[in-house]
Amino acid sequence: MFNKNDGTKAFKPVGRLRVFFALPFYIAVLLIVLNIVLYFIDFPAATVMSVFMVFYIAIYLYMQLALKPGIMHDIIAFSSNYSQVQRQLLYELSVPYCLLDTNGRVMWLNKAMCACINKKKDFKKNISTLFPEITANIFPTGEEPKEVRITYEERDYCVEMKRISADMLLQDVGLVESDDKDSFIALYMFDETDVNMYLQKLNDEQFVAGLIYIDNYEEALESIDDVRRSLFIGLIDKRVNKYFATGAAVVRKLEKDKYLAVFRYKYLEKLLADKFSILEDIKSVKIGNEMTLTLSIGIGTGADNYAGNYDLAKAAMDLALGRGGDQAVVKKGDKILYYGGKSQQMEKNTRVKVRVKAHALRQILDTTDNVLVMGHKLADIDSFGSAIGIYTICRKLGKNVHIVINEVTSSVKPFMKRFIGKDEYPEDLFLLKEEAPEYVDAATVVIVVDVNKPQLTECPELLDKCKTIVVFDHHRQSSDQITGAVLSYVDPYASSASEMITEMIQYVDDNIKIKAFEADALYAGINIDTDGFNSKSGPRTFEAAAFLRRHGADVTRVRKMLRNDMDEYKAVAHAVSRAEVYRDAFAIAIFNGEGLESPTIGGAKAANQLLDISGIKASFVITEYNEKIYISARSIDEVNVQLVMEKLGGGGHMSIAGAQLTGCTVKEAVDTIKETLDNMLSEGEI
C-alpha cells in the first residue's frame, strides 16, 4: 500500500510494536467501563474519575496525533539506516552471494560474486547460464538449505541455496507487514579448491600394501632345464620390479614366489586404469617353460594404519587364490574390486593340501558326536553326492550325522531313493530345513558342501546357531562368503565338490568302506559337473573316479539314473531350437519348465547343449521358477561366465556359473544379460 501524497509505502505496526501502541487505547476503554460502574457506587468519586478520564483521553489523542508519526518516522529511519548498513556489509562480504527469483534469474549480486563470475552488478540473466548444474528444479522447497558442488573456471565451489520470503527481514524486525508473499533464493558460493587439493594430496600419499604371488612357480620351474632356471627366475623378478617401479614402489621378495610391494595410493589409481596389465605381461615369459606363468595380486588400502592395510592385502590375496588365481583383487576397506581371472586354471596335482585338510577334519569330528551336513538350495547331484561322502566319513568315525535337504530335484531323486527305507541307514538321515534346528546342541558341527555363500545354503539359520562350521567347496569365492568357519577348504581347481570329498575319504581313515550306491552318488556328482569328463577334468579327477569305480560305482547304472524323462527332453530341445545368438558368440535361450519337476535342472542341461553349437563361446539360459528368474551360464574356455554372473549377483566357475534375479520379467532378464555382455566387451573384461 502506498501513500498517494509522497509515494512512500504506508507502514503499520506489527508484533510487539503494535501491542505497544495499542495498549493505551485498551487501558482507556477499561477506565471508561470502570468510571461508569463507579457512578452506581459513589457519584462524587465517579465525577472525579471522569475529570481524570478527560485528561487521560486528551493525552492519548495527543500521543496518537502528534507524537506517533514522529516516533514511527524515527523507527523507520533507524530501520532504513540499519538496512543500508546490512546491505553494504552484504555487498562487501568476501563470500560470493546473490539473490535469485524462483525461476533462477539473478536479481542482486554482491561484490565478491561479481568478481567470481567476472560480471557487473547489473547482471540479470538466469543463473543456469553461468552454472548449468544449478537449475530451478533443484532449488530448496522448504526451510532446509540445499548444497550443490560445482566447478567453475577450474575452481571448485560448494553452492549453498536457501529459500527466503520477500518480507522475512522486515517481519523479523517486527516493524511492518507486507502483503507480498513471493520468495527468493539466497545463494552462497564457498571456494573449496584448496581444501580439495589438500584432501587429494592426502589421499594420494596414503600407504598401499600389495602382495604378489606366482601361482604355479614350482610347476613352471620343473619344466625348465637347470641352465635356464636362474635366467627364468631373474626374468620374473625383473618384470615384477619394473612394473611397480614406475610408481616409485618399494618391492621386496618375501619368498621365491612371493613379493611385497609398498606404494602410494596415487599409483594405485594408475594400476586400476591399467587393469593390472602385468597379469598378461607375465605370461609372455617363455624360455623353455612348458607351463604359462600366472600371478595373483592382493592390494589393501583404506585402513587406519599400515598394519591394517597389510591385513587387507592378505585378505585380498586369499580371495584371489580362492577364486582360482591369475587375477588381482583390490580391497578398499569393505569395497572389493576384481581384475583379470579370465584364464582357465589347471588342477594342481599335489595332494599335500588334501591330507592336511583331511587330518584337520578328523580332529574337528573327534570333538563331537553330532554332525549336520547341508549343500545349496535346489541341490544338484554334486551337492548330494558330496554330502553322502561326508556321511560315509562320519559313519566310519561313529558320529550321528544328518543331511539337510529341502527340495529334491529330479536329478537327485533316483539317488536319494536308494537311501530311504534301508535298514543300514537311519530314518532321520535326511532332514527338512524346519527340522534341522531341533538336532542342534552345543557341540554340533555343521559341514557345508558345494557352496560358500551363506544365503544359498539349505538352512542359513544353522550357520548362526552352531559355533563349529566346516566348508568344502569348489566354486570361486566372492566377497559374500561364509565367515567364521574353523575349517574352510575351497579349491577352485577341483572339478567338483564330489571330487574333493572323494579325496578326503582316502586320507581321513585308511579303512573306510563305501557302498556301491554311495560311490554312485559321488561318481554322478563328478560326472555332471565335468559334463561327462569334458570340462575341468585333471589327473586328480580321473584318480577320484578310479577310486570310486574300485568301490563299486557303476557307469551304466549312473547313466541310467541321470537320464531325462520325455517332457524334460522335449523342453530342453525346444529351448535350444529357439535360442538367440547374440553378437555372433553368445547363445541366449528361455527355458519353459512349466509342468516339469525341476525346471532349473532342465535349464542347466539346455545351457550345456548350446555349447555344442559351432561358434558359441558362452550360453545363457533363463528359467522362471517360484517367482524367481534363474540363469544358467556355461562356457568352454574362451569366456569366464563367472565374471558375467557376478555382475548379476551370482557366481560359480569360469565355465559353469549361475545367478538368481527377483523383481523382473524374463524379457528384462534377457535385456540385462545383453547389456552386461555389451558393457564387459567394451571394457575388455571378457
Tab-separated table of C-alpha atoms in Angstrom, residues 512-668:
chain	number	residue	atom	x	y	z
A	512	ILE	CA	36.774	-96.505	5.108
A	513	LYS	CA	34.486	-98.663	3.019
A	514	ILE	CA	31.983	-97.152	0.600
A	515	LYS	CA	28.852	-98.963	-0.515
A	516	ALA	CA	28.234	-99.182	-4.247
A	517	PHE	CA	25.307	-96.769	-4.366
A	518	GLU	CA	27.251	-94.280	-2.191
A	519	ALA	CA	30.063	-94.461	-4.738
A	520	ASP	CA	27.429	-93.987	-7.475
A	521	ALA	CA	26.297	-90.687	-5.930
A	522	LEU	CA	29.860	-89.342	-5.730
A	523	TYR	CA	30.687	-90.527	-9.248
A	524	ALA	CA	27.498	-88.932	-10.613
A	525	GLY	CA	28.447	-85.632	-8.952
A	526	ILE	CA	31.839	-85.654	-10.694
A	527	ASN	CA	30.285	-86.739	-13.999
A	528	ILE	CA	27.669	-83.972	-14.040
A	529	ASP	CA	29.979	-81.135	-13.007
A	530	THR	CA	32.575	-82.127	-15.593
A	531	ASP	CA	29.927	-82.614	-18.297
A	532	GLY	CA	30.922	-86.222	-18.757
A	533	PHE	CA	34.639	-85.536	-18.014
A	534	ASN	CA	34.784	-82.991	-20.837
A	535	SER	CA	35.315	-79.908	-18.647
A	536	LYS	CA	37.775	-79.195	-15.793
A	537	SER	CA	38.945	-82.812	-15.745
A	538	GLY	CA	42.503	-83.088	-14.428
A	539	PRO	CA	44.576	-86.027	-13.214
A	540	ARG	CA	43.004	-85.856	-9.765
A	541	THR	CA	39.544	-86.032	-11.314
A	542	PHE	CA	40.256	-89.351	-13.007
A	543	GLU	CA	42.049	-90.657	-9.923
A	544	ALA	CA	38.971	-89.890	-7.824
A	545	ALA	CA	36.738	-91.557	-10.426
A	546	ALA	CA	39.025	-94.615	-10.441
A	547	PHE	CA	38.826	-94.838	-6.640
A	548	LEU	CA	35.020	-94.780	-6.819
A	549	ARG	CA	34.997	-97.385	-9.572
A	550	ARG	CA	37.085	-99.670	-7.381
A	551	HIS	CA	34.449	-99.258	-4.649
A	552	GLY	CA	31.547	-100.280	-6.834
A	553	ALA	CA	30.487	-97.212	-8.803
A	554	ASP	CA	28.815	-98.412	-11.978
A	555	VAL	CA	28.989	-96.142	-15.036
A	556	THR	CA	25.970	-97.731	-16.715
A	557	ARG	CA	23.849	-97.571	-13.579
A	558	VAL	CA	24.737	-93.913	-13.063
A	559	ARG	CA	23.956	-93.076	-16.662
A	560	LYS	CA	20.508	-94.663	-16.386
A	561	MET	CA	19.675	-92.680	-13.253
A	562	LEU	CA	20.779	-89.434	-14.896
A	563	ARG	CA	18.559	-89.854	-17.953
A	564	ASN	CA	15.860	-87.254	-18.717
A	565	ASP	CA	12.173	-88.017	-18.900
A	566	MET	CA	10.425	-87.290	-22.190
A	567	ASP	CA	8.817	-83.982	-21.129
A	568	GLU	CA	12.114	-82.559	-19.896
A	569	TYR	CA	13.921	-83.728	-23.016
A	570	LYS	CA	11.345	-82.006	-25.237
A	571	ALA	CA	11.558	-78.812	-23.163
A	572	VAL	CA	15.339	-78.777	-23.475
A	573	ALA	CA	15.144	-79.365	-27.226
A	574	HIS	CA	12.539	-76.605	-27.583
A	575	ALA	CA	14.722	-74.110	-25.689
A	576	VAL	CA	17.777	-74.995	-27.781
A	577	SER	CA	15.830	-74.708	-31.040
A	578	ARG	CA	14.616	-71.197	-30.160
A	579	ALA	CA	17.897	-69.871	-28.804
A	580	GLU	CA	19.078	-66.444	-29.942
A	581	VAL	CA	22.703	-65.965	-30.970
A	582	TYR	CA	23.804	-62.581	-29.664
A	583	ARG	CA	26.818	-60.807	-31.141
A	584	ASP	CA	27.732	-63.975	-33.055
A	585	ALA	CA	29.168	-65.581	-29.915
A	586	PHE	CA	26.598	-65.861	-27.117
A	587	ALA	CA	23.580	-68.156	-27.103
A	588	ILE	CA	20.646	-66.867	-25.045
A	589	ALA	CA	17.594	-69.077	-24.558
A	590	ILE	CA	14.437	-69.125	-22.450
A	591	PHE	CA	13.584	-72.464	-20.856
A	592	ASN	CA	9.904	-73.144	-20.237
A	593	GLY	CA	9.801	-75.520	-17.297
A	594	GLU	CA	6.056	-75.448	-16.779
A	595	GLY	CA	4.860	-78.861	-15.648
A	596	LEU	CA	8.370	-80.172	-15.028
A	597	GLU	CA	9.502	-81.427	-11.650
A	598	SER	CA	12.784	-79.490	-11.620
A	599	PRO	CA	12.816	-76.689	-14.218
A	600	THR	CA	16.219	-75.334	-13.130
A	601	ILE	CA	17.874	-78.684	-13.877
A	602	GLY	CA	16.405	-78.607	-17.375
A	603	GLY	CA	17.679	-75.073	-17.870
A	604	ALA	CA	21.195	-76.163	-16.930
A	605	LYS	CA	21.017	-79.059	-19.405
A	606	ALA	CA	19.895	-76.704	-22.168
A	607	ALA	CA	22.851	-74.428	-21.416
A	608	ASN	CA	25.225	-77.390	-21.745
A	609	GLN	CA	23.750	-78.455	-25.077
A	610	LEU	CA	24.038	-74.948	-26.543
A	611	LEU	CA	27.825	-75.178	-26.213
A	612	ASP	CA	27.817	-77.935	-28.826
A	613	ILE	CA	26.903	-75.345	-31.464
A	614	SER	CA	29.868	-74.146	-33.509
A	615	GLY	CA	30.957	-70.570	-32.786
A	616	ILE	CA	29.201	-70.301	-29.433
A	617	LYS	CA	31.588	-69.046	-26.745
A	618	ALA	CA	29.074	-68.979	-23.892
A	619	SER	CA	25.440	-69.870	-23.310
A	620	PHE	CA	22.850	-68.310	-21.008
A	621	VAL	CA	19.529	-69.995	-20.280
A	622	ILE	CA	16.794	-68.162	-18.345
A	623	THR	CA	14.290	-70.191	-16.329
A	624	GLU	CA	11.351	-68.749	-14.411
A	625	TYR	CA	10.587	-70.792	-11.296
A	626	ASN	CA	8.924	-69.985	-7.947
A	627	GLU	CA	8.665	-66.261	-8.776
A	628	LYS	CA	12.407	-66.052	-9.416
A	629	ILE	CA	14.487	-65.884	-12.561
A	630	TYR	CA	17.256	-68.498	-12.640
A	631	ILE	CA	20.140	-68.016	-15.061
A	632	SER	CA	22.380	-70.942	-16.032
A	633	ALA	CA	25.617	-69.840	-17.704
A	634	ARG	CA	28.076	-72.172	-19.431
A	635	SER	CA	31.258	-71.794	-21.486
A	636	ILE	CA	34.123	-73.977	-22.696
A	637	ASP	CA	37.309	-71.917	-22.338
A	638	GLU	CA	37.029	-68.561	-24.111
A	639	VAL	CA	34.704	-66.674	-21.752
A	640	ASN	CA	34.717	-66.558	-17.965
A	641	VAL	CA	30.996	-66.783	-17.226
A	642	GLN	CA	31.678	-66.443	-13.511
A	643	LEU	CA	32.625	-62.792	-14.078
A	644	VAL	CA	29.414	-62.261	-16.053
A	645	MET	CA	27.233	-63.830	-13.370
A	646	GLU	CA	28.968	-61.870	-10.611
A	647	LYS	CA	27.746	-58.697	-12.312
A	648	LEU	CA	24.227	-60.052	-11.754
A	649	GLY	CA	24.827	-61.037	-8.134
A	650	GLY	CA	25.692	-64.684	-8.799
A	651	GLY	CA	28.904	-66.637	-9.205
A	652	GLY	CA	30.372	-70.054	-9.863
A	653	HIS	CA	33.200	-71.313	-12.049
A	654	MET	CA	34.866	-69.914	-15.111
A	655	SER	CA	32.921	-72.381	-17.252
A	656	ILE	CA	29.870	-73.082	-15.033
A	657	ALA	CA	28.062	-70.290	-13.231
A	658	GLY	CA	24.618	-69.030	-12.383
A	659	ALA	CA	22.585	-66.240	-10.840
A	660	GLN	CA	19.128	-65.571	-9.461
A	661	LEU	CA	17.105	-62.433	-10.198
A	662	THR	CA	13.996	-61.204	-8.418
A	663	GLY	CA	11.548	-58.468	-9.247
A	664	CYS	CA	11.967	-58.686	-13.010
A	665	THR	CA	10.435	-60.427	-16.002
A	666	VAL	CA	12.059	-62.936	-18.331
A	667	LYS	CA	12.377	-60.280	-21.042
A	668	GLU	CA	14.032	-57.886	-18.603
